[in-house]
Amino acid sequence: SKTYILNFVSVLEKKYHFVLINTDPSNAIAYEDELKNLHAKIFLASGAFSLESYFQRKKKAKMILQSVDADIVYVNALTPNNAYWVRAAKQLKINAVYHSHNDSGLYSNPLKAVAAAIMKPFNQYTLSYAVKLAASLDSGQYMFGKKARFEVVYNSIYTSKWKFNPLERIKIRNKLNIKNDKKVIVSVARLDTQKNSIRF
């Protein structure tokens, strides 16, 4: 989803003004320098936005959306727990888009997992206000529910940049001392549970 945002902004930056809200200012947003070069602004949000702050988050989100004078709220999310942005947008009569990039919830704390499961139906009800997008069918069903209507938008990449090149194949194999008849599996993702690559 990080590369998706960069590509998304690079395509639309001449038509729209982007403000990216960092709810964890102790860490920089991925590709922050590149995004700033595309004239995107970074808003450092103070305060807690975790699951523990469930009832305060909407109020903070509403204040932020008002301060940046937002016309559209676009949320890239791994769980339904960020639905408070949509709740705030609805109160302000701002259009909202919720884009799912995950097909399961992973919580290290069992208590958080139970709390998230209890709140999921309420969050999904809130998300009915938003335009619903998903990176895959599974991620859409996990985020919005199996009966929900959503559109699958596969992660945007410049396919011409990654088009197969037989000369590059030979060059890389020679560089890595891989014989021509050997099969190679390439994982183009971080090694994480959500990406399923660690099952190999």
mmCIF file of C-alpha atoms in Angstrom:
data_model
loop_
_atom_site.group_PDB
_atom_site.id
_atom_site.type_symbol
_atom_site.label_atom_id
_atom_site.label_comp_id
_atom_site.label_asym_id
_atom_site.label_seq_id
_atom_site.Cartn_x
_atom_site.Cartn_y
_atom_site.Cartn_z
ATOM 1 C CA SER A 1 0.000 0.000 0.000
ATOM 2 C CA LYS A 2 2.991 2.335 0.512
ATOM 3 C CA THR A 3 4.052 2.147 -3.138
ATOM 4 C CA TYR A 4 0.392 2.454 -4.120
ATOM 5 C CA ILE A 5 0.161 5.828 -2.361
ATOM 6 C CA LEU A 6 3.302 7.105 -4.081
ATOM 7 C CA ASN A 7 2.020 6.060 -7.517
ATOM 8 C CA PHE A 8 -1.447 7.401 -6.719
ATOM 9 C CA VAL A 9 -0.094 10.839 -5.781
ATOM 10 C CA SER A 10 2.324 10.967 -8.730
ATOM 11 C CA VAL A 11 -0.530 10.407 -11.202
ATOM 12 C CA LEU A 12 -2.997 12.851 -9.608
ATOM 13 C CA GLU A 13 -0.821 15.572 -8.036
ATOM 14 C CA LYS A 14 -1.478 18.057 -10.849
ATOM 15 C CA LYS A 15 -5.242 17.732 -10.386
ATOM 16 C CA TYR A 16 -5.483 17.432 -6.588
ATOM 17 C CA HIS A 17 -3.748 18.827 -3.517
ATOM 18 C CA PHE A 18 -2.719 15.969 -1.195
ATOM 19 C CA VAL A 19 -2.354 16.143 2.584
ATOM 20 C CA LEU A 20 -1.061 12.896 4.093
ATOM 21 C CA ILE A 21 -1.888 12.499 7.776
ATOM 22 C CA ASN A 22 0.771 10.757 9.832
ATOM 23 C CA THR A 23 -0.881 9.397 12.995
ATOM 24 C CA ASP A 24 2.492 8.121 14.242
ATOM 25 C CA PRO A 25 4.840 11.138 13.979
ATOM 26 C CA SER A 26 7.667 9.209 15.687
ATOM 27 C CA ASN A 27 8.062 7.400 12.344
ATOM 28 C CA ALA A 28 8.281 9.026 8.929
ATOM 29 C CA ILE A 29 5.764 8.137 6.232
ATOM 30 C CA ALA A 30 7.188 5.773 3.608
ATOM 31 C CA TYR A 31 8.562 7.687 0.596
ATOM 32 C CA GLU A 32 8.112 10.956 2.484
ATOM 33 C CA ASP A 33 10.769 12.850 0.503
ATOM 34 C CA GLU A 34 9.380 11.648 -2.826
ATOM 35 C CA LEU A 35 5.856 12.625 -1.765
ATOM 36 C CA LYS A 36 7.019 16.095 -0.726
ATOM 37 C CA ASN A 37 8.695 16.473 -4.123
ATOM 38 C CA LEU A 38 5.249 15.803 -5.604
ATOM 39 C CA HIS A 39 3.936 18.773 -3.555
ATOM 40 C CA ALA A 40 2.126 16.576 -1.017
ATOM 41 C CA LYS A 41 1.933 18.027 2.486
ATOM 42 C CA ILE A 42 2.560 15.894 5.576
ATOM 43 C CA PHE A 43 0.334 16.601 8.587
ATOM 44 C CA LEU A 44 1.785 15.322 11.869
ATOM 45 C CA ALA A 45 -1.178 14.305 14.017
ATOM 46 C CA SER A 46 -0.597 14.522 17.746
ATOM 47 C CA GLY A 47 -2.447 12.384 20.258
ATOM 48 C CA ALA A 48 -3.399 8.724 20.462
ATOM 49 C CA PHE A 49 -5.066 6.975 17.525
ATOM 50 C CA SER A 50 -4.778 3.419 18.829
ATOM 51 C CA LEU A 51 -7.600 1.011 19.599
ATOM 52 C CA GLU A 52 -7.474 2.097 23.257
ATOM 53 C CA SER A 53 -8.464 5.632 22.194
ATOM 54 C CA TYR A 54 -11.507 4.389 20.272
ATOM 55 C CA PHE A 55 -13.949 7.012 21.538
ATOM 56 C CA GLN A 56 -11.596 10.025 21.217
ATOM 57 C CA ARG A 57 -10.276 9.275 17.725
ATOM 58 C CA LYS A 58 -13.276 10.535 15.774
ATOM 59 C CA LYS A 59 -13.166 13.914 17.511
ATOM 60 C CA LYS A 60 -9.456 14.300 16.696
ATOM 61 C CA ALA A 61 -10.003 13.155 13.120
ATOM 62 C CA LYS A 62 -12.805 15.697 12.692
ATOM 63 C CA MET A 63 -10.574 18.526 13.955
ATOM 64 C CA ILE A 64 -7.771 17.490 11.579
ATOM 65 C CA LEU A 65 -10.077 17.281 8.560
ATOM 66 C CA GLN A 66 -11.419 20.738 9.348
ATOM 67 C CA SER A 67 -7.928 22.193 9.799
ATOM 68 C CA VAL A 68 -6.685 20.890 6.420
ATOM 69 C CA ASP A 69 -9.962 21.870 4.714
ATOM 70 C CA ALA A 70 -10.437 18.381 3.247
ATOM 71 C CA ASP A 71 -12.827 17.722 0.359
ATOM 72 C CA ILE A 72 -12.213 13.961 0.158
ATOM 73 C CA VAL A 73 -10.955 11.549 2.805
ATOM 74 C CA TYR A 74 -9.044 8.594 1.368
ATOM 75 C CA VAL A 75 -8.174 5.924 3.947
ATOM 76 C CA ASN A 76 -5.718 3.125 3.158
ATOM 77 C CA ALA A 77 -6.396 0.557 5.846
ATOM 78 C CA LEU A 78 -5.331 -2.849 7.111
ATOM 79 C CA THR A 79 -8.335 -3.250 9.457
ATOM 80 C CA PRO A 80 -11.817 -1.716 9.881
ATOM 81 C CA ASN A 81 -10.520 0.054 13.012
ATOM 82 C CA ASN A 82 -9.737 3.224 11.033
ATOM 83 C CA ALA A 83 -13.445 3.731 10.311
ATOM 84 C CA TYR A 84 -13.404 6.753 12.641
ATOM 85 C CA TRP A 85 -12.039 8.800 9.701
ATOM 86 C CA VAL A 86 -15.169 7.900 7.733
ATOM 87 C CA ARG A 87 -17.357 8.696 10.758
ATOM 88 C CA ALA A 88 -15.720 12.131 11.012
ATOM 89 C CA ALA A 89 -16.065 12.698 7.258
ATOM 90 C CA LYS A 90 -19.761 11.834 7.377
ATOM 91 C CA GLN A 91 -20.377 14.381 10.141
ATOM 92 C CA LEU A 92 -18.565 17.030 8.080
ATOM 93 C CA LYS A 93 -20.411 15.973 4.891
ATOM 94 C CA ILE A 94 -17.091 15.130 3.201
ATOM 95 C CA ASN A 95 -16.824 12.298 0.659
ATOM 96 C CA ALA A 96 -14.902 9.280 1.942
ATOM 97 C CA VAL A 97 -13.059 6.383 0.299
ATOM 98 C CA TYR A 98 -11.928 3.340 2.298
ATOM 99 C CA HIS A 99 -9.335 1.116 0.623
ATOM 100 C CA SER A 100 -8.664 -2.320 2.112
ATOM 101 C CA HIS A 101 -5.147 -3.721 1.765
ATOM 102 C CA ASN A 102 -5.445 -6.737 4.070
ATOM 103 C CA ASP A 103 -7.446 -9.956 4.240
ATOM 104 C CA SER A 104 -7.137 -10.694 7.967
ATOM 105 C CA GLY A 105 -6.590 -8.953 11.282
ATOM 106 C CA LEU A 106 -3.318 -9.700 13.046
ATOM 107 C CA TYR A 107 -3.126 -8.681 16.698
ATOM 108 C CA SER A 108 -0.275 -9.529 19.061
ATOM 109 C CA ASN A 109 -2.491 -8.695 22.043
ATOM 110 C CA PRO A 110 -5.427 -11.150 22.505
ATOM 111 C CA LEU A 111 -7.480 -8.461 24.256
ATOM 112 C CA LYS A 112 -7.142 -6.167 21.223
ATOM 113 C CA ALA A 113 -8.188 -9.038 18.958
ATOM 114 C CA VAL A 114 -11.383 -9.563 20.992
ATOM 115 C CA ALA A 115 -12.131 -5.812 21.100
ATOM 116 C CA ALA A 116 -11.583 -5.513 17.332
ATOM 117 C CA ALA A 117 -13.901 -8.479 16.673
ATOM 118 C CA ILE A 118 -16.653 -6.934 18.837
ATOM 119 C CA MET A 119 -16.353 -3.530 17.141
ATOM 120 C CA LYS A 120 -15.995 -4.867 13.589
ATOM 121 C CA PRO A 121 -19.762 -4.914 12.756
ATOM 122 C CA PHE A 122 -20.136 -1.313 13.992
ATOM 123 C CA ASN A 123 -17.117 -0.217 11.967
ATOM 124 C CA GLN A 124 -18.430 -2.024 8.885
ATOM 125 C CA TYR A 125 -21.750 -0.216 9.300
ATOM 126 C CA THR A 126 -19.837 3.100 9.327
ATOM 127 C CA LEU A 127 -17.971 2.060 6.183
ATOM 128 C CA SER A 128 -21.265 1.773 4.297
ATOM 129 C CA TYR A 129 -21.020 5.585 3.956
ATOM 130 C CA ALA A 130 -17.702 5.353 2.085
ATOM 131 C CA VAL A 131 -16.773 4.329 -1.431
ATOM 132 C CA LYS A 132 -15.331 0.864 -0.788
ATOM 133 C CA LEU A 133 -12.176 -0.306 -2.580
ATOM 134 C CA ALA A 134 -10.063 -3.411 -2.033
ATOM 135 C CA ALA A 135 -6.736 -4.752 -3.256
ATOM 136 C CA SER A 136 -8.326 -8.197 -3.734
ATOM 137 C CA LEU A 137 -11.626 -10.040 -3.327
ATOM 138 C CA ASP A 138 -10.478 -11.531 -0.003
ATOM 139 C CA SER A 139 -9.355 -8.169 1.391
ATOM 140 C CA GLY A 140 -12.694 -6.626 0.433
ATOM 141 C CA GLN A 141 -14.721 -9.387 2.082
ATOM 142 C CA TYR A 142 -12.600 -9.231 5.231
ATOM 143 C CA MET A 143 -12.913 -5.451 5.512
ATOM 144 C CA PHE A 144 -16.484 -4.814 4.397
ATOM 145 C CA GLY A 145 -18.252 -8.171 4.804
ATOM 146 C CA LYS A 146 -19.055 -10.993 2.386
ATOM 147 C CA LYS A 147 -22.324 -9.408 1.237
ATOM 148 C CA ALA A 148 -20.935 -5.885 0.847
ATOM 149 C CA ARG A 149 -20.472 -4.269 -2.537
ATOM 150 C CA PHE A 150 -16.968 -3.001 -3.235
ATOM 151 C CA GLU A 151 -14.635 -2.530 -6.163
ATOM 152 C CA VAL A 152 -11.353 -4.409 -6.503
ATOM 153 C CA VAL A 153 -8.494 -2.133 -7.562
ATOM 154 C CA TYR A 154 -5.282 -4.086 -7.951
ATOM 155 C CA ASN A 155 -2.241 -2.289 -6.549
ATOM 156 C CA SER A 156 -1.161 0.278 -9.079
ATOM 157 C CA ILE A 157 2.261 -0.277 -10.573
ATOM 158 C CA TYR A 158 3.853 0.879 -13.776
ATOM 159 C CA THR A 159 3.750 -2.434 -15.638
ATOM 160 C CA SER A 160 6.091 -1.187 -18.377
ATOM 161 C CA LYS A 161 8.784 -0.719 -15.734
ATOM 162 C CA TRP A 162 8.551 -4.393 -14.715
ATOM 163 C CA LYS A 163 7.985 -5.946 -18.136
ATOM 164 C CA PHE A 164 9.943 -9.158 -18.701
ATOM 165 C CA ASN A 165 13.292 -8.572 -20.396
ATOM 166 C CA PRO A 166 15.206 -11.708 -21.559
ATOM 167 C CA LEU A 167 18.516 -9.811 -21.712
ATOM 168 C CA GLU A 168 18.110 -8.614 -18.114
ATOM 169 C CA ARG A 169 17.313 -12.204 -17.108
ATOM 170 C CA ILE A 170 20.624 -13.459 -18.533
ATOM 171 C CA LYS A 171 22.549 -10.587 -16.965
ATOM 172 C CA ILE A 172 21.083 -11.138 -13.482
ATOM 173 C CA ARG A 173 21.532 -14.920 -13.641
ATOM 174 C CA ASN A 174 25.182 -14.465 -14.610
ATOM 175 C CA LYS A 175 25.691 -11.946 -11.822
ATOM 176 C CA LEU A 176 24.177 -14.320 -9.229
ATOM 177 C CA ASN A 177 25.789 -17.485 -10.716
ATOM 178 C CA ILE A 178 22.418 -19.107 -11.412
ATOM 179 C CA LYS A 179 22.404 -21.718 -14.180
ATOM 180 C CA ASN A 180 19.997 -21.172 -17.058
ATOM 181 C CA ASP A 181 18.042 -24.384 -16.365
ATOM 182 C CA LYS A 182 17.472 -23.627 -12.658
ATOM 183 C CA LYS A 183 14.020 -22.434 -11.596
ATOM 184 C CA VAL A 184 13.897 -19.230 -9.535
ATOM 185 C CA ILE A 185 11.042 -18.060 -7.307
ATOM 186 C CA VAL A 186 10.972 -14.325 -6.654
ATOM 187 C CA SER A 187 8.921 -12.826 -3.828
ATOM 188 C CA VAL A 188 8.143 -9.182 -4.544
ATOM 189 C CA ALA A 189 6.908 -8.278 -1.073
ATOM 190 C CA ARG A 190 8.032 -7.943 2.488
ATOM 191 C CA LEU A 191 8.347 -11.270 4.309
ATOM 192 C CA ASP A 192 5.251 -10.996 6.457
ATOM 193 C CA THR A 193 2.236 -13.117 7.401
ATOM 194 C CA GLN A 194 -0.168 -10.990 5.350
ATOM 195 C CA LYS A 195 1.877 -11.585 2.200
ATOM 196 C CA ASN A 196 1.770 -15.407 2.627
ATOM 197 C CA SER A 197 5.378 -15.627 1.451
ATOM 198 C CA ILE A 198 6.609 -17.081 4.747
ATOM 199 C CA ARG A 199 4.605 -20.275 4.044
ATOM 200 C CA PHE A 200 7.192 -21.197 1.399
#
